[in-house]
Short mmCIF file of C-alpha atoms in Angstrom, two decimals:
data_model
loop_
_atom_site.label_atom_id
_atom_site.label_comp_id
_atom_site.label_asym_id
_atom_site.label_seq_id
_atom_site.Cartn_x
_atom_site.Cartn_y
_atom_site.Cartn_z
CA MET K 1 101.83 69.17 114.90
CA LEU K 2 103.19 72.13 112.96
CA ASN K 3 106.69 70.68 113.23
CA VAL K 4 108.36 74.10 112.91
CA PRO K 5 110.91 74.80 111.61
CA SER K 6 110.76 72.64 108.46
CA PRO K 7 112.02 73.09 104.90
CA SER K 8 108.60 74.34 103.79
CA PHE K 9 107.46 76.28 106.86
CA PRO K 10 108.54 78.92 107.07
CA VAL K 11 109.26 78.81 103.36
CA PRO K 12 112.94 79.10 102.37
CA ASN K 13 114.24 82.67 102.55
CA SER K 14 111.07 83.95 104.24
CA GLN K 15 113.07 85.14 107.20
CA GLN K 16 114.01 88.79 107.38
CA ARG K 17 117.50 88.27 108.70
CA VAL K 18 119.48 85.10 109.20
CA SER K 19 118.88 81.36 109.20
CA ALA K 20 116.99 79.60 106.48
CA GLY K 21 114.63 77.04 107.91
CA GLY K 22 114.78 78.61 111.35
CA ARG K 23 118.37 77.74 112.12
CA ASN K 24 119.13 78.50 115.76
CA LYS K 25 122.35 80.11 116.77
CA THR K 26 124.59 78.03 119.03
CA PRO K 27 126.01 79.71 122.15
CA LEU K 28 129.73 80.19 121.60
CA LYS K 29 132.44 79.63 124.18
CA PRO K 30 134.14 82.72 125.68
CA GLY K 31 136.76 84.03 123.28
CA ARG K 32 135.02 82.57 120.23
CA SER K 33 133.08 85.58 118.92
CA LEU K 34 133.27 86.94 115.39
CA MET K 35 135.72 89.60 116.53
CA ASP K 36 137.89 86.87 118.08
CA TRP K 37 137.88 85.06 114.74
CA ILE K 38 138.93 88.25 112.98
CA LYS K 39 141.85 88.60 115.40
CA LEU K 40 142.90 84.98 114.81
CA LYS K 41 142.72 85.51 111.03
CA SER K 42 144.96 88.54 111.35
CA SER K 43 147.46 86.85 113.67
CA GLY K 44 149.53 85.29 110.87
CA LYS K 45 148.91 81.80 112.21
CA ASP K 46 148.80 79.03 109.60
CA LEU K 47 145.11 78.07 109.44
CA THR K 48 145.42 75.70 106.49
CA GLY K 49 148.09 73.32 107.73
CA LEU K 50 149.91 73.73 104.40
CA ARG K 51 152.22 76.60 105.38
CA GLY K 52 150.87 78.92 102.74
CA ARG K 53 150.93 76.47 99.81
CA LEU K 54 147.88 76.24 97.53
CA ILE K 55 147.13 72.80 96.12
CA GLU K 56 144.75 71.20 93.65
CA VAL K 57 142.30 68.95 95.50
CA THR K 58 140.69 65.85 94.01
CA GLU K 59 137.30 64.51 95.15
CA GLU K 60 139.07 61.55 96.72
CA GLU K 61 141.42 63.79 98.71
CA LEU K 62 138.57 66.07 99.82
CA ALA K 63 136.59 63.07 101.07
CA LYS K 64 139.44 62.05 103.41
CA HIS K 65 139.09 65.28 105.42
CA ASN K 66 135.68 64.68 106.98
CA ARG K 67 136.30 64.82 110.74
CA LYS K 68 135.94 67.68 113.24
CA THR K 69 139.68 67.63 113.80
CA ASP K 70 140.39 67.57 110.07
CA CYS K 71 137.55 69.15 108.13
CA TRP K 72 137.76 70.43 104.56
CA THR K 73 134.85 71.60 102.43
CA CYS K 74 134.37 73.01 98.94
CA ILE K 75 132.41 76.17 98.08
CA ARG K 76 132.08 77.12 94.42
CA GLY K 77 135.21 75.25 93.39
CA LEU K 78 137.42 76.49 96.24
CA VAL K 79 138.46 74.19 99.08
CA TYR K 80 138.78 75.47 102.66
CA ASN K 81 140.11 73.92 105.86
CA VAL K 82 137.28 74.89 108.24
CA THR K 83 138.73 73.00 111.20
CA PRO K 84 140.04 76.19 112.91
CA TYR K 85 136.65 77.85 112.37
CA MET K 86 134.62 75.09 114.10
CA GLU K 87 134.37 76.76 117.51
CA TYR K 88 133.67 80.20 116.00
CA HIS K 89 130.73 79.18 113.79
CA PRO K 90 127.43 80.67 115.11
CA GLY K 91 125.48 77.71 113.75
CA GLY K 92 127.58 75.19 115.64
CA GLU K 93 129.94 72.40 114.64
CA GLU K 94 127.17 70.07 113.49
CA GLU K 95 126.14 72.46 110.75
CA LEU K 96 129.68 72.72 109.40
CA MET K 97 130.06 68.95 109.55
CA LYS K 98 127.15 68.53 107.11
CA ALA K 99 129.57 69.70 104.40
CA ALA K 100 132.66 67.89 105.70
CA GLY K 101 134.67 66.27 102.92
CA ILE K 102 132.17 67.17 100.19
CA ASP K 103 131.04 70.06 97.99
CA GLY K 104 129.05 72.23 100.41
CA THR K 105 127.95 74.88 97.92
CA GLN K 106 124.27 73.91 97.96
CA LEU K 107 124.13 73.70 101.76
CA PHE K 108 125.95 77.02 102.01
CA ASP K 109 123.51 78.74 99.64
CA GLN K 110 120.50 77.46 101.58
CA VAL K 111 121.63 79.15 104.80
CA HIS K 112 124.50 81.58 104.20
CA ARG K 113 124.23 82.77 100.59
CA TRP K 114 124.67 86.37 101.71
CA VAL K 115 127.80 85.67 103.78
CA ASN K 116 131.10 86.92 102.35
CA TYR K 117 132.84 83.58 102.80
CA GLU K 118 135.82 84.62 100.62
CA SER K 119 136.76 87.20 103.24
CA MET K 120 135.64 85.12 106.25
CA LEU K 121 137.70 82.05 105.26
CA LYS K 122 140.48 83.67 103.24
CA GLU K 123 143.25 82.38 105.52
CA CYS K 124 141.72 78.87 105.41
CA LEU K 125 142.00 78.45 101.63
CA ILE K 126 143.53 75.12 100.61
CA GLY K 127 143.23 75.51 96.83
CA ARG K 128 140.97 74.65 93.92
CA MET K 129 139.07 71.49 93.13
CA ALA K 130 140.66 69.42 90.36
CA VAL K 131 138.57 69.10 87.19
CA LYS K 132 137.84 65.47 86.28
CA HIS K 133 137.63 65.52 82.50
CA ALA K 134 137.51 61.75 82.06
CA SER K 135 134.68 61.09 84.50
CA LEU K 136 132.14 63.82 83.85
CA LEU K 137 129.47 61.21 83.20
CA LYS K 138 130.38 59.05 86.18
CA GLY K 139 127.40 57.89 88.18
CA LEU K 140 124.80 58.26 85.41
CA THR K 141 122.65 55.24 84.72
CA ALA K 142 121.94 54.00 81.21
CA THR K 143 118.62 55.87 81.13
CA GLU K 144 119.98 59.16 82.51
CA LYS K 145 121.50 61.93 80.46
CA PRO K 146 123.77 64.73 81.64
CA GLU K 147 121.97 68.01 82.14
CA LYS K 148 122.23 70.28 79.13
CA THR K 149 124.30 73.37 79.63
CA HIS K 150 122.82 76.83 79.17
CA ILE K 151 123.19 78.09 75.60
CA ASN K 152 122.72 81.83 75.07
CA GLY K 153 121.06 82.02 78.47
CA LEU K 154 118.35 79.42 77.64
CA LEU K 155 117.34 77.02 80.38
CA PRO K 156 117.47 73.26 79.87
CA VAL K 157 114.09 71.56 79.49
CA SER K 158 114.09 70.24 83.06
CA ALA K 159 114.67 73.72 84.44
CA LYS K 160 111.91 75.15 82.25
CA GLN K 161 109.53 72.59 83.67
CA GLU K 162 110.65 73.51 87.16
CA ALA K 163 110.04 77.18 86.43
CA GLY K 164 106.41 76.43 85.53
CA LYS K 165 105.00 79.47 83.81
CA ALA K 166 108.24 81.41 84.10
CA PHE K 167 109.18 82.44 80.57
CA LYS K 168 112.72 83.46 79.68
CA PRO K 169 112.55 87.19 78.93
CA ARG K 170 114.11 88.76 75.87
CA TYR K 171 115.10 92.34 75.15
CA ASP K 172 115.33 94.81 72.28
CA TRP K 173 116.20 98.50 71.97
CA PHE K 174 115.44 101.60 69.95
CA GLN K 175 116.56 105.23 70.13
CA THR K 176 115.64 108.85 69.54
CA ASP K 177 117.93 111.88 69.41
CA SER K 178 118.02 112.14 73.21
CA THR K 179 117.14 108.69 74.54
CA VAL K 180 117.81 104.98 74.17
CA THR K 181 115.00 102.70 75.30
CA LEU K 182 115.69 99.12 76.36
CA VAL K 183 112.54 97.02 76.21
CA ILE K 184 112.41 93.75 78.17
CA TYR K 185 109.53 91.38 77.38
CA THR K 186 108.72 89.11 80.34
CA LYS K 187 105.18 87.93 79.46
CA GLN K 188 104.36 88.19 83.17
CA MET K 189 100.80 89.41 83.77
CA SER K 190 101.65 90.76 87.23
CA MET K 191 104.94 92.56 86.72
CA PHE K 192 105.49 95.17 89.44
CA SER K 193 108.17 97.82 89.83
CA GLU K 194 109.56 96.12 92.96
CA MET K 195 110.59 93.15 90.81
CA VAL K 196 113.15 95.29 88.95
CA THR K 197 116.52 96.71 90.04
CA ALA K 198 118.81 98.71 87.78
CA ASP K 199 122.23 100.29 88.31
CA TYR K 200 124.53 102.35 86.10
CA GLN K 201 128.16 102.74 87.12
CA ASP K 202 131.41 103.15 85.14
CA ASN K 203 129.37 103.01 81.91
CA ILE K 204 128.00 99.56 82.80
CA LEU K 205 124.25 99.06 82.95
CA ARG K 206 123.03 96.25 85.19
CA GLY K 207 119.37 95.33 85.28
CA GLU K 208 117.90 92.40 87.20
CA ILE K 209 114.31 91.16 87.08
CA THR K 210 112.88 88.70 89.59
CA ILE K 211 110.30 86.28 88.21
CA GLU K 212 109.05 83.80 90.78
CA ASP K 213 112.20 81.93 91.91
CA TYR K 214 114.25 83.03 88.91
CA SER K 215 116.47 85.97 88.05
CA TYR K 216 116.89 87.53 84.60
CA LEU K 217 120.01 89.67 84.17
CA LEU K 218 121.06 92.34 81.72
CA LEU K 219 124.72 93.34 81.99
CA ILE K 220 125.94 95.64 79.22
CA GLU K 221 128.87 98.00 78.84
CA LEU K 222 127.12 100.78 76.95
CA SER K 223 128.69 102.15 73.77
CA HIS K 224 128.15 105.74 74.98
CA ALA K 225 127.71 107.50 78.31
CA ILE K 226 124.31 108.36 79.76
CA GLU K 227 123.21 111.01 82.25
CA ASP K 228 120.46 109.04 84.00
CA PHE K 229 117.67 106.58 83.34
CA GLU K 230 114.12 105.77 84.37
CA VAL K 231 112.27 102.46 84.60
CA CYS K 232 108.66 101.89 83.56
CA THR K 233 106.79 98.61 84.13
CA SER K 234 103.46 97.32 82.84
CA SER K 235 101.53 94.89 85.01
CA ILE K 236 99.21 94.16 82.08
CA THR K 237 101.70 93.19 79.36
CA GLY K 238 104.73 92.39 81.53
CA LYS K 239 106.84 94.78 79.48
CA ILE K 240 109.64 96.74 81.15
CA GLU K 241 111.19 99.85 79.62
CA VAL K 242 114.55 101.25 80.75
CA ILE K 243 114.80 104.73 79.23
CA LEU K 244 118.40 105.94 79.06
CA GLN K 245 119.07 109.69 78.81
CA LYS K 246 121.93 110.22 76.35
CA GLU K 247 124.82 112.39 77.50
CA ASP K 248 125.54 113.40 73.89
CA HIS K 249 122.58 113.70 71.55
CA LYS K 250 123.92 111.58 68.74
CA ALA K 251 122.97 108.28 67.16
CA TRP K 252 124.33 105.06 68.66
CA LYS K 253 125.50 102.47 66.15
CA ASN K 254 125.05 99.73 68.71
CA LEU K 255 123.88 99.33 72.30
CA GLY K 256 127.23 98.22 73.65
CA LYS K 257 129.22 95.18 74.72
CA SER K 258 127.50 92.18 76.27
CA LEU K 259 129.30 91.20 79.50
CA GLU K 260 129.51 87.79 81.14
CA GLY K 261 126.12 86.88 82.57
CA ASN K 262 124.14 89.12 80.24
CA ASN K 263 120.79 87.75 79.05
CA THR K 264 120.84 84.84 81.54
CA PHE K 265 117.80 83.41 83.30
CA ILE K 266 118.72 81.27 86.31
CA LYS K 267 117.58 80.39 89.82
CA LYS K 268 117.84 83.34 92.20
CA SER K 269 119.88 81.19 94.57
CA GLN K 270 122.51 80.77 91.85
CA ARG K 271 122.87 84.49 91.26
CA GLY K 272 125.53 86.22 93.33
CA VAL K 273 124.39 88.95 95.72
CA TYR K 274 124.93 92.37 94.11
CA TYR K 275 125.92 95.45 96.13
CA ARG K 276 125.94 99.13 95.24
CA LYS K 277 127.75 101.88 97.15
CA CYS K 278 125.25 104.08 98.98
CA ARG K 279 125.62 106.92 101.50
CA LEU K 280 124.49 107.38 105.09
CA THR K 281 122.53 110.65 105.28
CA SER K 282 121.02 110.65 108.79
CA LYS K 283 120.51 108.68 111.99
CA THR K 284 117.79 109.36 114.53
CA ALA K 285 117.31 107.88 118.00
CA ILE K 286 114.12 105.81 118.28
CA ASN K 287 114.73 104.81 121.89
CA HIS K 288 117.68 104.23 124.20
CA ASN K 289 119.37 101.62 121.97
CA THR K 290 117.68 101.76 118.56
CA ARG K 291 118.31 104.15 115.67
CA LEU K 292 116.53 104.97 112.41
CA PHE K 293 119.20 105.18 109.70
CA THR K 294 118.55 106.88 106.37
CA ILE K 295 120.62 105.59 103.46
CA GLU K 296 120.68 107.39 100.13
CA LEU K 297 120.87 105.34 96.95
CA PRO K 298 123.32 106.34 94.18
CA GLN K 299 122.05 108.74 91.52
CA CYS K 300 121.76 106.16 88.74
CA CYS K 301 120.04 103.45 90.74
CA TYR K 302 116.51 102.04 90.62
CA LEU K 303 115.69 99.94 93.66
CA GLN K 304 112.46 99.41 95.57
CA VAL K 305 112.43 96.93 98.44
CA PRO K 306 109.20 94.89 98.36
CA VAL K 307 107.15 94.44 101.51
CA GLY K 308 108.54 91.63 103.65
CA HIS K 309 111.96 91.67 101.94
CA HIS K 310 115.34 92.62 103.34
CA VAL K 311 118.69 93.95 102.16
CA TYR K 312 122.23 93.15 103.25
CA LEU K 313 124.59 95.82 104.58
CA LYS K 314 128.32 95.29 104.09
CA LEU K 315 131.07 97.07 106.00
CA PRO K 316 134.86 96.58 106.17
CA ILE K 317 135.65 95.82 109.84
CA GLU K 318 139.08 94.90 111.14
CA GLY K 319 140.29 94.05 107.65
CA MET K 320 137.30 91.82 106.82
CA GLU K 321 133.99 92.54 105.11
CA ILE K 322 131.12 91.85 107.51
CA VAL K 323 127.59 91.42 106.14
CA LYS K 324 124.31 91.68 108.04
CA PRO K 325 120.71 91.57 106.75
CA TYR K 326 118.04 94.11 107.77
CA THR K 327 114.48 94.84 106.73
CA PRO K 328 113.84 98.41 105.53
CA VAL K 329 110.96 100.22 107.21
CA SER K 330 108.77 103.11 106.16
CA GLN K 331 109.91 106.58 107.15
CA ASP K 332 106.95 106.68 109.53
CA LEU K 333 103.55 105.06 110.07
CA VAL K 334 101.27 108.07 109.59
CA MET K 335 99.02 107.38 106.62
CA ASP K 336 98.66 110.98 105.48
CA HIS K 337 102.37 111.74 105.57
CA ILE K 338 103.28 113.70 102.42
CA GLN K 339 106.21 112.13 100.65
CA SER K 340 107.07 112.53 96.98
CA THR K 341 107.68 109.52 94.76
CA ASP K 342 111.20 110.77 94.07
CA SER K 343 111.98 110.93 97.79
CA LYS K 344 110.40 107.54 98.41
CA ASN K 345 112.57 105.81 95.82
CA LYS K 346 115.76 107.66 96.71
CA TYR K 347 116.19 106.50 100.31
CA ILE K 348 116.14 103.32 102.37
CA TYR K 349 115.20 103.52 106.06
CA LEU K 350 116.55 100.96 108.53
CA MET K 351 115.58 100.61 112.18
CA ILE K 352 118.55 98.95 113.88
CA LYS K 353 119.16 98.00 117.50
CA ILE K 354 122.72 98.76 118.61
CA TYR K 355 124.37 96.00 120.63
CA THR K 356 127.31 97.25 122.70
CA ASN K 357 129.33 94.08 122.21
CA GLY K 358 128.03 93.33 118.72
CA SER K 359 130.31 92.54 115.80
CA PHE K 360 128.50 94.86 113.37
CA THR K 361 126.09 97.40 114.89
CA PRO K 362 128.60 99.36 117.04
CA HIS K 363 130.74 99.94 113.93
CA PHE K 364 127.71 100.88 111.85
CA ASP K 365 126.56 103.31 114.55
CA LYS K 366 129.96 105.04 114.46
CA LEU K 367 129.64 105.93 110.78
CA GLU K 368 129.61 109.65 110.05
CA ILE K 369 126.98 111.31 107.90
CA GLY K 370 128.15 111.00 104.31
CA ASP K 371 130.12 107.77 104.87
CA PRO K 372 129.68 105.01 102.26
CA VAL K 373 127.59 101.89 102.92
CA SER K 374 127.31 98.91 100.57
CA VAL K 375 123.66 97.81 100.15
CA SER K 376 122.52 94.66 98.36
CA SER K 377 119.57 94.12 96.06
CA PRO K 378 116.37 93.03 97.86
CA GLN K 379 116.15 89.45 99.12
CA GLY K 380 113.15 87.43 100.30
CA CYS K 381 110.06 85.58 99.12
CA PHE K 382 107.05 87.22 100.80
CA ARG K 383 104.27 88.02 98.32
CA MET K 384 101.25 90.24 98.92
CA ALA K 385 99.22 87.63 97.03
CA GLN K 386 99.51 85.47 100.17
CA ILE K 387 97.08 87.72 102.00
CA GLU K 388 94.61 88.61 99.24
CA GLY K 389 91.08 88.42 100.60
CA ILE K 390 92.21 88.26 104.24
CA GLU K 391 89.92 90.11 106.66
CA ASP K 392 91.83 89.98 109.98
CA ILE K 393 95.62 90.29 110.30
CA PHE K 394 97.47 89.79 113.58
CA LEU K 395 101.12 90.82 113.94
CA VAL K 396 102.91 89.15 116.86
CA ALA K 397 106.29 90.78 117.49
CA ALA K 398 109.01 90.97 120.14
CA GLY K 399 111.52 93.85 120.23
CA THR K 400 113.10 94.53 116.85
CA GLY K 401 110.95 91.74 115.42
CA PHE K 402 108.58 94.63 114.76
CA THR K 403 110.79 96.01 111.96
CA PRO K 404 109.70 93.65 109.11
CA MET K 405 106.10 94.47 109.99
CA VAL K 406 106.36 98.25 109.60
CA LYS K 407 105.99 98.37 105.80
CA LEU K 408 103.59 95.43 105.89
CA LEU K 409 101.35 97.26 108.35
CA LYS K 410 101.34 100.46 106.32
CA THR K 411 100.73 98.60 103.07
CA VAL K 412 97.79 96.46 104.20
CA LEU K 413 96.03 99.46 105.74
CA SER K 414 96.33 101.40 102.51
CA SER K 415 95.82 98.75 99.83
CA LEU K 416 94.02 95.62 101.09
CA PRO K 417 90.30 96.07 100.25
CA SER K 418 89.12 93.05 102.24
CA LEU K 419 90.78 94.19 105.47
CA ARG K 420 88.55 94.63 108.52
CA LYS K 421 91.08 94.51 111.35
CA VAL K 422 94.83 94.68 112.02
CA LYS K 423 96.18 94.13 115.50
CA LEU K 424 99.80 94.38 116.66
CA ILE K 425 100.59 92.32 119.75
CA PHE K 426 103.94 93.81 120.75
CA PHE K 427 106.13 92.15 123.42
CA ASN K 428 108.98 94.06 125.12
CA LYS K 429 110.83 94.07 128.42
CA THR K 430 110.22 97.68 129.48
CA GLU K 431 108.37 100.78 128.27
CA ALA K 432 111.67 102.22 127.04
CA ASP K 433 112.04 99.26 124.66
CA ILE K 434 108.77 99.90 122.77
CA LEU K 435 109.74 101.01 119.27
CA TRP K 436 107.76 103.84 117.66
CA ARG K 437 105.19 103.88 120.45
CA GLU K 438 103.95 107.38 119.58
CA HIS K 439 103.62 106.46 115.89
CA LEU K 440 101.63 103.36 116.77
CA GLU K 441 99.34 105.24 119.15
CA THR K 442 98.77 107.92 116.50
CA LEU K 443 97.93 105.24 113.96
CA CYS K 444 95.39 103.73 116.36
CA LEU K 445 93.63 107.11 116.51
CA SER K 446 93.80 107.74 112.75
CA ASP K 447 92.58 104.32 111.56
CA ARG K 448 89.81 102.52 113.47
CA ARG K 449 90.83 99.16 111.90
CA PHE K 450 94.18 99.20 113.72
CA GLU K 451 94.86 98.26 117.33
CA ALA K 452 98.17 97.99 119.22
CA GLN K 453 98.55 95.99 122.40
CA PHE K 454 101.80 96.44 124.34
CA ILE K 455 102.89 93.63 126.67
CA LEU K 456 105.85 94.02 129.05
CA SER K 457 107.77 91.26 130.81
CA GLU K 458 109.65 93.61 133.17
CA PRO K 459 107.27 96.56 133.68
CA SER K 460 107.73 99.38 136.17
CA GLN K 461 105.30 99.80 139.04
CA SER K 462 103.58 102.61 137.17
CA TRP K 463 102.76 100.43 134.14
CA VAL K 464 99.00 99.86 133.87
CA GLY K 465 99.02 97.89 130.61
CA HIS K 466 99.35 94.19 129.91
CA LYS K 467 102.10 92.16 131.58
CA GLY K 468 103.70 88.79 130.94
CA GLN K 469 105.36 86.69 128.25
CA ILE K 470 103.98 84.95 125.19
CA SER K 471 101.61 82.10 126.11
CA SER K 472 98.55 80.29 124.80
CA SER K 473 96.24 81.99 127.29
CA LEU K 474 97.57 85.45 126.48
CA LEU K 475 97.31 84.91 122.71
CA SER K 476 93.84 83.38 123.06
CA GLU K 477 92.67 86.59 124.72
CA ALA K 478 94.49 88.87 122.26
CA LEU K 479 93.51 87.18 118.96
CA THR K 480 89.91 88.36 118.80
CA ARG K 481 88.41 88.34 115.29
CA SER K 482 86.34 91.12 113.77
CA LYS K 483 83.58 88.55 113.24
CA GLU K 484 83.21 84.89 114.09
CA ASP K 485 83.97 83.44 110.64
CA SER K 486 86.48 86.04 109.40
CA SER K 487 89.55 84.87 107.46
CA VAL K 488 92.71 85.20 109.54
CA TRP K 489 96.43 85.55 108.82
CA ILE K 490 99.08 85.78 111.56
CA CYS K 491 102.65 87.03 111.16
CA ILE K 492 105.20 86.46 113.90
CA CYS K 493 108.77 87.72 114.35
CA GLY K 494 111.27 88.00 117.17
CA PRO K 495 114.12 86.04 118.76
CA ASN K 496 114.12 82.36 117.82
CA GLY K 497 112.97 81.22 121.26
CA PHE K 498 110.06 83.67 121.17
CA VAL K 499 109.01 82.56 117.68
CA ASP K 500 109.22 78.84 118.50
CA GLN K 501 107.16 79.30 121.66
CA GLY K 502 104.66 81.46 119.80
CA LEU K 503 104.19 78.85 117.09
CA ARG K 504 103.56 76.14 119.68
CA CYS K 505 100.93 78.36 121.29
CA LEU K 506 99.26 79.14 117.97
CA GLU K 507 99.18 75.42 117.17
CA ASP K 508 97.48 74.74 120.51
CA LEU K 509 94.89 77.38 119.59
CA GLY K 510 94.09 75.57 116.34
CA PHE K 511 95.71 77.80 113.73
CA THR K 512 97.04 76.07 110.61
CA LYS K 513 100.26 76.46 108.62
CA GLU K 514 98.39 78.32 105.89
CA GLN K 515 97.32 80.97 108.42
CA LEU K 516 100.85 81.63 109.69
CA PHE K 517 103.93 83.35 108.33
CA VAL K 518 107.30 83.64 110.07
CA PHE K 519 110.02 86.24 109.80
CA ARG K 520 113.13 84.92 111.55
CA GLU K 521 115.59 87.23 113.32
#
């Protein structure tokens, strides 16, 4: 049995949107939607039970509040009474109860790291956890030692071992009359541009480098202003150069002031999600309920979203910041489309389905051209190395589950030498629901390796294509290899029910975990 979902399959953070480990949403009672929670938060009702007082909470006191009718939890040192939120939580009461009466930071980061809990639970704040100076070593056996703290950004030995070959980067700088060049040495033999993000705002330079499961951060208030910068990476030496264009052509005596977090190398999950203010520049109808949004990055921003990764969008709605994750797509699927490197790195394209009663998409759809949008740094763990040498790739998608496959499809057709065949098996209700149908049909004509099969569950009488829902028999017929012994990799994405059923079918057909990858909606 594949036993999906499990902690290792799909791998943590492989999903393109919500739910680590394939967490299913729980149907909420009427009147318990996110917008209903926002209204309750804004009602002035006491949601803490303390009439506005903030208290210091000990571990013993926190542990007493571990029931559904009296549930407190701690996230990053802050204690919240989540009892009023029980019926509004999309993951259900059981998920909240896993952190009842204890520090739930680790559980929270596994599933909701992107969620703006400070805003979501602001009215539920009880206070801070009390620091226990006298019992810091409590619970350690005679042979155990407390974990060493980070000194100057260095990892403790245990963390270094966990990182494997991950080496803590270091940086240096030099200057000319017109430029300052920051050089970061990573010693990574496969350092790609997508692993680097850099932002310059209010004279603060922020650079983040992703190395395996770790994040290296540079955060410096520069001693002088700059006009712009460019980033150069070397996949051979692992060296990264950030070339700053001086605003005034004069010598700098020093680089600037090191800010908190500078030169640190920690687990990605421990690094807070960073947002930059971007701008909506266009929106185009894809079909009756789906739009292609173009978002322009700030001038001094270097950000490339790797294939199979997503970003979070953040909007203020009804006095609360709402965050939703989406996978950027290519501007189109036509291989010979002319697009400059500057244009490619300046915009992010998002294909988003608008839900009439949704808590986020209707508000996002109402944005005017030029309105600000907060966009996070890329998130995810998909690596192109996973499909090196693969000959046949099958993409099984339902509805907007196609979106994480757009860039993947374009990338494998252009840069996977071993590829013999790519087939998209695309499930929808009606013809009107098929996203980018013309693009896909054009791609079929322009590249003989690609095939698209559209399957409708509620077709019109005039539909002459395939009909039905995902099943073992349908997939058995659709998953035809280019040759009998070809290597195969299958990617599946769609609503949770669709994905779970699809995985059961693929298991019945004899495919293994190593041959499958899941993006969760």
